[in-house]
Amino acid sequence: MLEQSSVGAALGAHIWGWEIAVYLFLGGLAAGLMVVSGMAHRRAQPPPDSLAIWGPLLAPLLLSIGGLALFLDLEHKLHFFRFYTTFQWTSPMSWGAWILAAVFPVSALFALGFRGRRMSNLYTALGAALGIYTGILLGTFGARPLWNTPVLGPLFLVSGISGALALLALVEREESARARLAALDLKLIGVEAGVLALLLIGLATGGAAQRTAAHLFLGGPYTALFWVLVVMIGLAFPAILELLHKRGMAQASVYAPVLVLAGGLALRAVVLLAGQASGWRVS
Amino acid sequence: MRYAMAIDLKTCMACAACIVACKVENEVEENHSRCRVTQLVSGEFPSLKLELLSERCNQCAEAPCVANCPTGASHYADGGIVLVTETKCTGCKACIAACPYDARFINEKGYAEKCTFCVQRVRKGLEPACVSTCPSRAMIFGDLDDPASDLSTLLSSRRHRPLSPEAGTRPHVFYLE
Amino acid sequence: MERRRFLQIAGGSAAGALSLGGWLLQSDAPEAPAESRQVAGFCELCFWKCGIHATVENGRVVKVEGHPEHPLSRGRLCPRGNAGTGALYDPDRLKRPLIRVGGRGSERFREASWEEALSLIAARMQAIKARYGPEAMALFTHGHGGSFFSHLLKAYGSPNVAAPSYAQCRGPREVGFQLTFGTGIGSPENTDIANSRFLVLIGSHLGENMHNTQVQEFAEALRKGARLAVVDPRFSTAAGKADWYLPIKPGTDIALLMAWANVLITEELYDKAYVEKYGEGFEPFRQAIAADTPEWAAGITEIPAGTIRAVAREMARQKPNVLIHPGRHVTWYGDDTQRSRAIAILNGLLGSWGRPGGFYFPSGATVPKYPVPEYPKPARGTADGSGSRYPLADETLASGLCDATITGAPYRAKGWIVYGTNLLQSLPDPRRTLKAIQQLELLVVVDVLPVEIAGYADVVLPEATYLERYDDLYAGTFREPFVALRQPAVAPLYDSKPGWWIARELGHKLGLAAYFPWNNIEEYLDRRLKGMNSSLAEMKKKGVITYAAQDLYLGPDHKFDTPSGKVEFYSALLAQAGFDPVPRYRPQAEGPPGYKRLIFGRSPLHTFGRTTNNRVLASVVRENEAWISTSAAAELGIRNGERIRLVNQEGIRSNTVRAKVTKRIRPDCVYLVHGFGHKAPKMRAAHGRGASDSDLVSSFAVDPIMGGTGMFVNFVKVEREA
Ligand SMILES: Nc1nc2c(c(=O)[nH]1)N[C@H]1C(S)=C(S)[C@@H](COP(=O)(O)OP(=O)(O)OC[C@H]3O[C@@H](n4cnc5c(=O)[nH]c(N)nc54)[C@H](O)[C@@H]3O)O[C@H]1N2
Ligand SMILES: Nc1nc2c(c(=O)[nH]1)N[C@H]1C(S)=C(S)[C@@H](COP(=O)(O)OP(=O)(O)OC[C@H]3O[C@@H](n4cnc5c(=O)[nH]c(N)nc54)[C@H](O)[C@@H]3O)O[C@H]1N2
Ligand code: SF4
Ligand code: SF4
Ligand code: SF4
Ligand code: SF4
Ligand code: SF4
Ligand SMILES: [Mo]
């Protein structure tokens, strides 16, 4: 066993806190809402209220809150404008800054009712861009093996859409529409569980740094948080509730979607924190 | 010109004079340091192996901190030194997340700070503060592009390795074995 | 980020937007300092005295670097020396003279003028002289600035001047080597580390013990491929570089050293020519250690006989370019003079004294003294027991003066001046020191920080730091002789004054003006320097003058300064005084069951307790850790980093301290770095940080030969902090 100690600059610096977890969650949610609402508007038949009214309204709102959290995280806020005096194509965060700059006005216009065909297409595309970007932002950090896997992007994307569906199910009043949203969400929960499994398998079968990272969830300090909050509360319980409901063995309730949303936030928080604890030093 | 550093594992004493000289030279805030000294112990008592690593920014040639900086604040300067322009830095911490060596921190002013290879000294023809004080003379600084530099001759004559080359950033601090 | 800052920023952003334009144009280049100069001097962050260059910008010292021409620094400084600004600008510094108003130790003082403080001291000193004689004043001093106080005390008529660097540090080594080679080791040590082919460190933990020049030479030797053996119950930094690491059972080194001598002799590997030519008493020595075989020593030291033999053979292979390092802090077990003598003898067998890579012959420059009247001859000898109770002590014992103050035998000191030494951390058993202090009619502390001992003083005098004052010249005894100057880089802060000024003022008030004929120190220094064909003006520029090295190594007709004129393997002097003429191993007392031996040493980043309040250093290492072996910690259920307390054999409990659970120590030992766990409340950065080894040293073993106080004889058990 390796014994390690150091003086001077801290090892394993703390990078991001709740602000970024909230931003990733709300940003993902907004992106999911935009994709789902945007796609619904491209269909022939008029969408249900959740998709026609709530989705478009909530998207810019949630994104604003997320954006505020992002701003709060900046250690030198007065230099915020520096994001917009340049474009750094190698930096996902620079992409993100510009995507946000586009998403805000477009989603606001969409919410106000500007929903022509081209507008809807643009709206949907920007939603997808936002979703992919929040998904891959962490995934590009080669320094953090836990984040640096190709499945983290899809994972966050799927989780964002799943959260969006859950949120819509919560606000949808019409029974059949809600059932369709719930059914769709159940599938996405399944997909998300699969992607999560891929993430763990990928890490656990990777190199030394990846295996050390996987250990954070498999016996290491983040094990309980991960398995209880993310897997059980965020995925297993809502899936069981939905299944029971589908088989007519339980009433539809707010529990399943609320759990899905809580799980979505927990996923961002746990992955964010554990990723900071992962690195290339293996002990 | 390509600045780099070599640190002799055989003679480094983990004394941390490098850290202190750096703090004073660069007016690093009280609760921060730009460099660290890590001790790694392996084996079983009394047959132990002790590795002493004096660490700082590796001035990577493919620096993910630069690639990930959304504002261009982190950039390559002359000689391959990676620097932060304070007036462009938002304190977003992408560079900290991107650095495999935990070489950066956010200072109390809210800017990302790191080892600069003492560019203010190097441009005047002086050695970095840590190198110039190291009592063991374990640190060697110089120009890799100059085959006659002490650094180049040393690297061509002794076995050496950088830290975590697997991280793929082409680090430029080398450890002599 | 905290909310307050965000609000400030939010509020300020309007204004910020306005100044945006100007700000974007702002240049990156820092403004050039209006004034920048370099002032030469020498360091006082420890007692090694490396040459420095202080950079002064706009009236502030911004950096302290190694003086490139100074032989002790060679342009480099250790971590502590690099932190000079942290000492100078320590916000907790003593600022004005203080006169105590509360009880001793109550830390209640009032500020006073220098005139009042010094008059009060002078009056009490006169009273003590009248009532008890001048010998009843004692001076404890450590550090270069103390020289004028020594002068003052001798002029006043007292012989009682002591430093804790003798009986608590290098004393036994000086005596052990004196007895063997006729010369002590001195400081800086005359060890030729740089040229050594084989270096054997007995505890001496170079690399953590950061005496700059030694560490530089140690690295140089390693770079040149020297081999290394380290004997230490703890796997030190140096052990990490060693070809042989010998995890010795504490207190058994004499057995190991004699077994080595035994191998060298029985296998006829010693330097025969050298021993024949320069040796005395080899035959009785050989007979005395005939039974000290590696097998015998293995049972005592817990080091395999094979390893003992292998290291002895390596010594022989590399002789005479071998250095069995004499160590420096050697007051460990009370048998320290004998252990030091064993080390000296081993070096004698290897012929390394006076040989490259062993010990060189140092030389010093002579600087003429400033003429002053002769000192009065004290009516009584020193009170400490040196030369009497401890027959072979050749310097005054700080602990002996403390004893005499308590017991009154042979007579009591009634007044102490304490210059630059924190006796409550440096003398063994602080409770005993406090008992002595209660006997005093006057305690004056001259320091730079509100340290523990200052809390008990009647008068506290704030000295200017080494970057703010002149001191006497330093005439170094080294490979090449040198003379160095300390001069102010900036004017003294607050109302602090240099030691020379304080001593002179006191001298005048005591009617000793004839001993201080100079008006100021510049005059004094210039006169001395003119006597060696230099001047203060020249020295101020250069900082140091070096002279050519004398004969460094042994010449053919060398005469040793021992009674026989030779290297004494057998010491008739010791036999006469009733001690073992040849070092003999005697077992040390073991601790109570469940207790571990408390040993201690240095952190490269701190000097004792004198730098633990230095913000630059404290921000890198703020507290010490208690080293506990992995196996012992597992038994006790202690986790790495957990807060624990150490409780010694007499029930004395330490502060809480973090456990460092490590493979790097024997399971029967606990290790602390000395100097932490400050109790002085006004040392805000250091107060209560870490555990104090000094507190736990409630027992000590006095060396019967020279009165050194062995301090590795305490035992602790570990208490978990609930
Ligand atoms: N950074 C720094 N450097 C310093 C100082 C400082 O305060 N800070 N102080 C200076 C001064 S004044 C001195 S005197 C020196 C002291 O430094 P040294 O003379 O080098 O060492 P010690 O403090 O005596 O010894 C400490 C070592 O002895 C080991 N030891 C304990 N018991 C035994 C034993 O029974 N046998 C053996 N073989 N080893 C044992 C301990 O584990 C530890 O590693 O350091 C000097 N250098
Ligand atoms: N328990 C225990 N006791 C020990 C040791 C140990 O390891 N453990 N080590 C022993 C050894 S090796 C030694 S050498 C002694 C050292 O013992 P000391 O000589 O007492 O050394 P320090 O503890 O550094 O105390 C030095 C004092 O000088 C003050 N000072 C610093 N700079 C100046 C200055 O410029 N002017 C004045 N006037 N004061 C100044 C500091 O504030 C501090 O109070 O301790 C010995 N005692
Ligand atoms: S100053 Fe030199 S010897 Fe000391 S820790 Fe730094 S690199 Fe190692
Ligand atoms: S070590 Fe870190 S901060 Fe330095 S250049 Fe490489 S990635 Fe950037
Ligand atoms: S913290 Fe500053 S330097 Fe680092 S990535 Fe952000 S803007 Fe760039
Ligand atoms: S090169 Fe300069 S900035 Fe970098 S660690 Fe050394 S002293 Fe500090
Ligand atoms: S060894 Fe370090 S602290 Fe001591 S005098 Fe030299 S530089 Fe100063
Ligand atoms: Mo000492």
Coordinates of C-alpha atoms in Angstrom, one line a residue, chain C residues 255-608:
Chain C
A255 CA 26.4 -1.5 21.4
L256 CA 26.2 -1.0 17.6
L257 CA 29.2 1.3 17.5
M258 CA 31.4 -1.0 19.5
A259 CA 30.3 -4.0 17.4
W260 CA 31.5 -2.1 14.4
A261 CA 34.8 -1.4 16.1
N262 CA 35.0 -5.1 16.9
V263 CA 34.5 -6.1 13.3
L264 CA 37.1 -3.6 12.1
I265 CA 39.6 -5.0 14.6
T266 CA 38.9 -8.7 14.4
E267 CA 38.8 -8.7 10.6
E268 CA 41.8 -6.4 10.6
L269 CA 40.1 -3.8 8.5
Y270 CA 40.9 -0.7 10.4
D271 CA 43.5 1.9 9.3
K272 CA 46.5 0.3 10.8
A273 CA 49.0 2.8 9.7
Y274 CA 46.9 5.7 11.2
V275 CA 46.3 3.9 14.4
E276 CA 49.9 3.0 14.8
K277 CA 51.1 6.4 14.1
Y278 CA 48.6 8.5 15.9
G279 CA 46.8 6.1 18.2
E280 CA 47.1 5.7 22.0
G281 CA 45.7 2.9 24.1
F282 CA 44.6 0.8 21.1
E283 CA 45.5 -2.5 22.9
P284 CA 43.5 -1.9 26.0
F285 CA 40.7 -0.7 23.8
R286 CA 40.9 -3.9 21.7
Q287 CA 40.7 -6.0 24.8
A288 CA 37.8 -4.1 26.3
I289 CA 35.6 -4.6 23.3
A290 CA 36.7 -8.2 22.4
A291 CA 33.3 -9.6 23.4
D292 CA 31.3 -6.9 21.6
T293 CA 30.6 -9.0 18.6
P294 CA 27.9 -8.3 16.0
E295 CA 26.0 -11.3 17.4
W296 CA 26.1 -9.7 20.8
A297 CA 25.0 -6.3 19.5
A298 CA 22.3 -7.9 17.3
G299 CA 20.5 -9.0 20.5
I300 CA 20.6 -5.5 21.9
T301 CA 20.1 -3.3 18.9
E302 CA 17.7 -5.6 17.0
I303 CA 19.8 -5.1 13.9
P304 CA 20.9 -8.4 12.3
A305 CA 24.6 -9.3 12.8
G306 CA 25.0 -9.7 9.1
T307 CA 23.9 -6.1 8.5
I308 CA 26.3 -4.9 11.2
R309 CA 29.1 -6.7 9.5
A310 CA 28.2 -5.6 6.0
V311 CA 28.2 -1.9 7.0
A312 CA 31.5 -2.3 8.9
R313 CA 33.1 -3.8 5.8
E314 CA 31.8 -0.9 3.7
M315 CA 33.4 1.5 6.1
A316 CA 36.6 -0.3 5.7
R317 CA 36.3 -0.4 1.9
Q318 CA 35.9 3.4 1.8
K319 CA 38.3 4.4 4.6
P320 CA 39.6 6.9 5.3
N321 CA 37.1 8.9 3.2
V322 CA 34.4 7.8 5.6
L323 CA 32.3 10.0 8.0
I324 CA 30.6 8.5 11.0
H325 CA 28.7 11.7 11.5
P326 CA 29.0 13.0 15.1
G327 CA 25.4 14.4 15.1
R328 CA 24.6 17.7 16.8
H329 CA 21.7 17.4 19.1
V330 CA 23.1 14.4 21.1
T331 CA 21.6 14.8 24.5
W332 CA 19.4 11.7 24.3
Y333 CA 19.9 9.1 27.0
G334 CA 22.4 10.5 29.6
D335 CA 25.2 8.2 28.2
D336 CA 25.7 10.6 25.4
T337 CA 29.4 11.5 26.0
Q338 CA 30.2 7.9 25.8
R339 CA 28.2 7.4 22.7
S340 CA 29.9 10.4 21.1
R341 CA 33.2 9.0 22.2
A342 CA 32.3 5.7 20.6
I343 CA 31.6 7.6 17.3
A344 CA 34.9 9.4 17.7
I345 CA 36.8 6.2 18.3
L346 CA 35.2 4.6 15.2
N347 CA 36.3 7.5 13.1
G348 CA 39.8 7.1 14.6
L349 CA 39.9 3.4 13.7
L350 CA 39.0 4.4 10.1
G351 CA 41.6 7.2 10.1
S352 CA 39.0 9.7 9.0
W353 CA 39.9 12.5 11.4
G354 CA 41.9 14.9 9.3
R355 CA 41.2 13.1 6.0
P356 CA 39.2 14.1 3.0
G357 CA 35.6 12.9 3.3
G358 CA 36.0 12.6 7.1
F359 CA 36.8 15.6 9.2
Y360 CA 38.8 18.6 8.0
F361 CA 40.8 21.0 10.1
P362 CA 38.9 24.3 10.1
S363 CA 40.4 27.7 10.5
G364 CA 39.1 31.0 11.6
A365 CA 40.0 34.6 10.9
T366 CA 41.2 36.7 13.7
V367 CA 39.5 40.1 14.2
P368 CA 41.2 42.3 16.7
K369 CA 39.0 43.0 19.8
Y370 CA 37.9 46.5 20.6
P371 CA 40.1 47.4 23.6
V372 CA 38.2 47.5 26.9
P373 CA 39.3 47.2 30.5
E374 CA 39.8 43.7 31.9
Y375 CA 36.8 42.1 33.4
P376 CA 36.6 41.9 37.2
K377 CA 37.5 38.4 38.5
P378 CA 34.4 36.8 40.0
A379 CA 34.8 35.8 43.6
R380 CA 33.1 32.5 43.0
G381 CA 33.2 30.0 40.1
T382 CA 30.1 29.2 38.0
A383 CA 27.1 27.9 39.9
D384 CA 26.1 25.3 37.3
G385 CA 28.4 22.4 38.3
S386 CA 30.6 22.4 35.2
G387 CA 34.1 21.4 36.2
S388 CA 33.0 20.2 39.6
R389 CA 29.9 18.0 39.8
Y390 CA 30.3 17.4 36.1
P391 CA 34.0 17.3 35.9
L392 CA 34.5 17.3 32.1
A393 CA 32.0 20.0 31.2
D394 CA 33.9 22.7 29.3
E395 CA 31.1 25.2 29.0
T396 CA 28.5 26.5 31.4
L397 CA 25.4 24.3 31.8
A398 CA 22.1 26.1 31.3
S399 CA 20.3 23.3 33.2
G400 CA 22.9 23.5 35.9
L401 CA 22.2 27.2 36.5
C402 CA 18.5 26.3 36.7
D403 CA 19.3 23.6 39.3
A404 CA 21.4 26.0 41.4
T405 CA 18.6 28.6 41.3
I406 CA 16.3 26.0 42.8
T407 CA 18.6 24.3 45.3
G408 CA 20.9 27.1 46.2
A409 CA 23.9 24.8 45.8
P410 CA 26.6 25.9 45.4
Y411 CA 24.8 29.2 45.4
R412 CA 21.6 30.7 44.1
A413 CA 21.1 32.9 41.1
K414 CA 18.7 35.6 42.0
G415 CA 18.5 37.4 38.7
W416 CA 18.2 36.0 35.2
I417 CA 18.6 37.8 31.9
V418 CA 17.3 35.6 29.1
Y419 CA 18.3 36.6 25.7
G420 CA 17.0 34.8 22.6
T421 CA 16.2 31.5 24.3
N422 CA 12.8 30.2 25.2
L423 CA 13.9 28.3 28.3
L424 CA 10.4 26.9 28.9
Q425 CA 10.7 25.0 25.6
S426 CA 14.4 24.3 25.6
L427 CA 15.3 23.2 29.1
P428 CA 13.9 19.8 30.1
D429 CA 10.9 19.7 32.4
P430 CA 9.3 23.2 32.1
R431 CA 7.8 22.7 35.6
R432 CA 11.3 22.6 37.0
T433 CA 12.2 25.8 35.1
L434 CA 9.1 27.5 36.6
K435 CA 10.2 26.4 40.0
A436 CA 13.5 28.2 39.5
I437 CA 11.8 31.3 38.2
Q438 CA 9.8 31.5 41.4
Q439 CA 13.1 32.0 43.2
L440 CA 14.1 35.0 41.2
E441 CA 14.1 38.7 42.2
L442 CA 14.6 39.7 38.6
L443 CA 13.8 38.1 35.3
V444 CA 14.5 40.0 32.2
V445 CA 13.6 38.6 28.8
V446 CA 15.1 40.0 25.6
D447 CA 13.2 38.5 22.7
V448 CA 11.4 39.4 19.5
L449 CA 8.2 37.5 20.2
P450 CA 5.9 37.1 23.2
V451 CA 7.1 33.6 23.9
E452 CA 6.3 31.5 27.0
I453 CA 9.3 32.7 29.0
A454 CA 8.5 36.3 28.4
G455 CA 5.1 35.7 30.1
Y456 CA 7.0 35.2 33.4
A457 CA 9.4 38.1 33.1
D458 CA 9.5 41.2 35.3
V459 CA 10.7 43.2 32.3
V460 CA 10.3 42.2 28.7
L461 CA 12.6 44.0 26.2
P462 CA 11.7 43.9 22.5
E463 CA 14.7 43.4 20.4
A464 CA 14.8 44.5 16.7
T465 CA 15.1 41.5 14.4
Y466 CA 18.2 40.5 12.5
L467 CA 17.0 42.5 9.5
E468 CA 16.8 45.7 11.5
R469 CA 20.0 45.8 13.4
Y470 CA 23.8 45.6 13.5
D471 CA 25.3 42.9 15.6
D472 CA 28.9 42.0 16.4
L473 CA 31.0 40.6 13.6
Y474 CA 30.8 36.9 12.9
A475 CA 34.3 35.4 12.5
G476 CA 33.5 32.0 11.1
T477 CA 35.6 28.9 11.7
F478 CA 35.1 26.8 8.6
R479 CA 37.0 25.3 5.6
E480 CA 37.8 28.8 4.5
P481 CA 37.9 31.4 7.3
F482 CA 35.5 34.3 6.9
V483 CA 34.2 37.4 8.6
A484 CA 30.6 38.4 8.1
L485 CA 28.6 41.5 9.0
R486 CA 25.0 41.8 10.0
Q487 CA 23.5 45.2 9.2
P488 CA 20.0 46.7 9.2
A489 CA 18.1 46.4 5.9
V490 CA 15.4 48.6 7.3
A491 CA 15.0 50.7 10.5
P492 CA 13.6 48.9 13.5
L493 CA 9.8 48.7 13.6
Y494 CA 7.8 49.8 16.6
D495 CA 9.9 50.7 19.6
S496 CA 12.2 47.8 19.3
K497 CA 16.0 48.2 19.8
P498 CA 19.1 46.3 18.8
G499 CA 20.8 44.2 21.4
W500 CA 24.0 46.2 21.3
W501 CA 22.1 49.3 22.2
I502 CA 20.2 47.7 25.0
A503 CA 23.4 46.2 26.5
R504 CA 25.2 49.5 26.2
E505 CA 22.5 51.5 27.9
L506 CA 22.3 49.0 30.7
G507 CA 26.0 49.1 31.0
H508 CA 26.0 52.9 31.4
K509 CA 23.2 52.7 34.0
L510 CA 25.2 50.1 35.9
G511 CA 28.3 52.3 36.0
L512 CA 30.1 50.1 33.5
A513 CA 30.6 52.8 30.9
A514 CA 34.3 52.0 30.6
Y515 CA 33.3 48.7 29.1
F516 CA 31.2 50.4 26.4
P517 CA 33.5 53.2 25.2
W518 CA 31.9 53.3 21.7
N519 CA 29.2 55.8 21.0
N520 CA 27.5 53.5 18.6
I521 CA 28.0 50.2 17.0
E522 CA 29.2 51.6 13.7
E523 CA 32.2 53.1 15.5
Y524 CA 32.8 49.8 17.3
L525 CA 32.6 47.7 14.1
D526 CA 34.7 50.1 12.0
R527 CA 37.5 50.0 14.6
R528 CA 37.5 46.2 14.7
L529 CA 37.4 46.0 10.9
K530 CA 40.1 48.5 10.4
G531 CA 42.3 46.2 12.5
M532 CA 42.0 43.6 9.8
N533 CA 42.5 46.0 6.9
S534 CA 38.9 46.4 6.1
S535 CA 36.3 48.9 7.1
L536 CA 32.7 49.1 7.9
A537 CA 32.1 50.8 4.5
E538 CA 33.7 47.9 2.7
M539 CA 31.9 45.3 4.8
K540 CA 28.5 47.0 4.3
K541 CA 28.9 46.5 0.6
K542 CA 30.4 43.0 0.7
G543 CA 28.7 41.4 3.7
V544 CA 31.4 38.8 4.0
I545 CA 35.1 38.5 3.4
T546 CA 36.7 35.1 3.0
Y547 CA 40.3 34.1 3.3
A548 CA 42.2 31.2 1.8
A549 CA 41.7 27.8 3.4
Q550 CA 44.6 26.7 5.6
D551 CA 45.8 23.1 5.7
L552 CA 42.5 21.2 5.7
Y553 CA 43.9 17.7 6.2
L554 CA 46.3 15.8 8.4
G555 CA 50.0 16.6 8.0
P556 CA 52.7 14.1 8.8
D557 CA 53.7 15.4 12.2
H558 CA 50.3 16.2 13.5
K559 CA 50.0 16.5 17.3
F560 CA 46.6 16.0 18.9
D561 CA 45.5 18.2 21.8
T562 CA 44.9 15.2 24.1
P563 CA 47.0 14.5 27.2
S564 CA 49.0 11.9 25.2
G565 CA 49.2 14.0 22.1
K566 CA 47.5 11.2 20.2
V567 CA 44.1 9.8 19.3
E568 CA 42.9 8.2 22.6
F569 CA 41.2 5.0 22.1
Y570 CA 41.5 4.4 25.8
S571 CA 41.0 7.5 27.9
A572 CA 43.1 7.7 31.1
L573 CA 41.4 11.0 31.9
L574 CA 38.0 9.3 32.0
A575 CA 39.4 6.4 34.1
Q576 CA 40.9 8.9 36.6
A577 CA 37.5 10.7 36.9
G578 CA 35.9 7.3 37.6
F579 CA 34.2 6.8 34.2
D580 CA 34.6 4.0 31.6
P581 CA 37.8 4.6 29.8
V582 CA 36.3 2.7 26.8
P583 CA 32.7 3.2 26.0
R584 CA 30.6 0.4 27.4
Y585 CA 26.9 -0.3 26.5
R586 CA 24.5 -0.2 29.5
P587 CA 20.9 -0.9 29.0
Q588 CA 18.3 1.9 29.2
A589 CA 15.3 1.7 31.4
E590 CA 12.2 0.5 29.5
G591 CA 8.9 2.2 29.7
P592 CA 5.8 0.9 31.5
P593 CA 3.8 -1.7 29.6
G594 CA 1.7 -0.1 26.9
Y595 CA 3.9 3.0 26.7
K596 CA 6.0 4.0 23.8
R597 CA 9.3 5.9 23.9
L598 CA 8.9 9.6 22.9
I599 CA 11.6 10.7 20.5
F600 CA 11.7 14.0 18.7
G601 CA 13.5 15.9 16.0
R602 CA 13.1 18.7 13.4
S603 CA 10.8 19.8 10.6
P604 CA 12.8 21.2 7.7
L605 CA 10.3 24.1 7.8
H606 CA 10.8 25.2 11.4
T607 CA 13.4 26.1 13.9
F608 CA 12.2 24.8 17.3

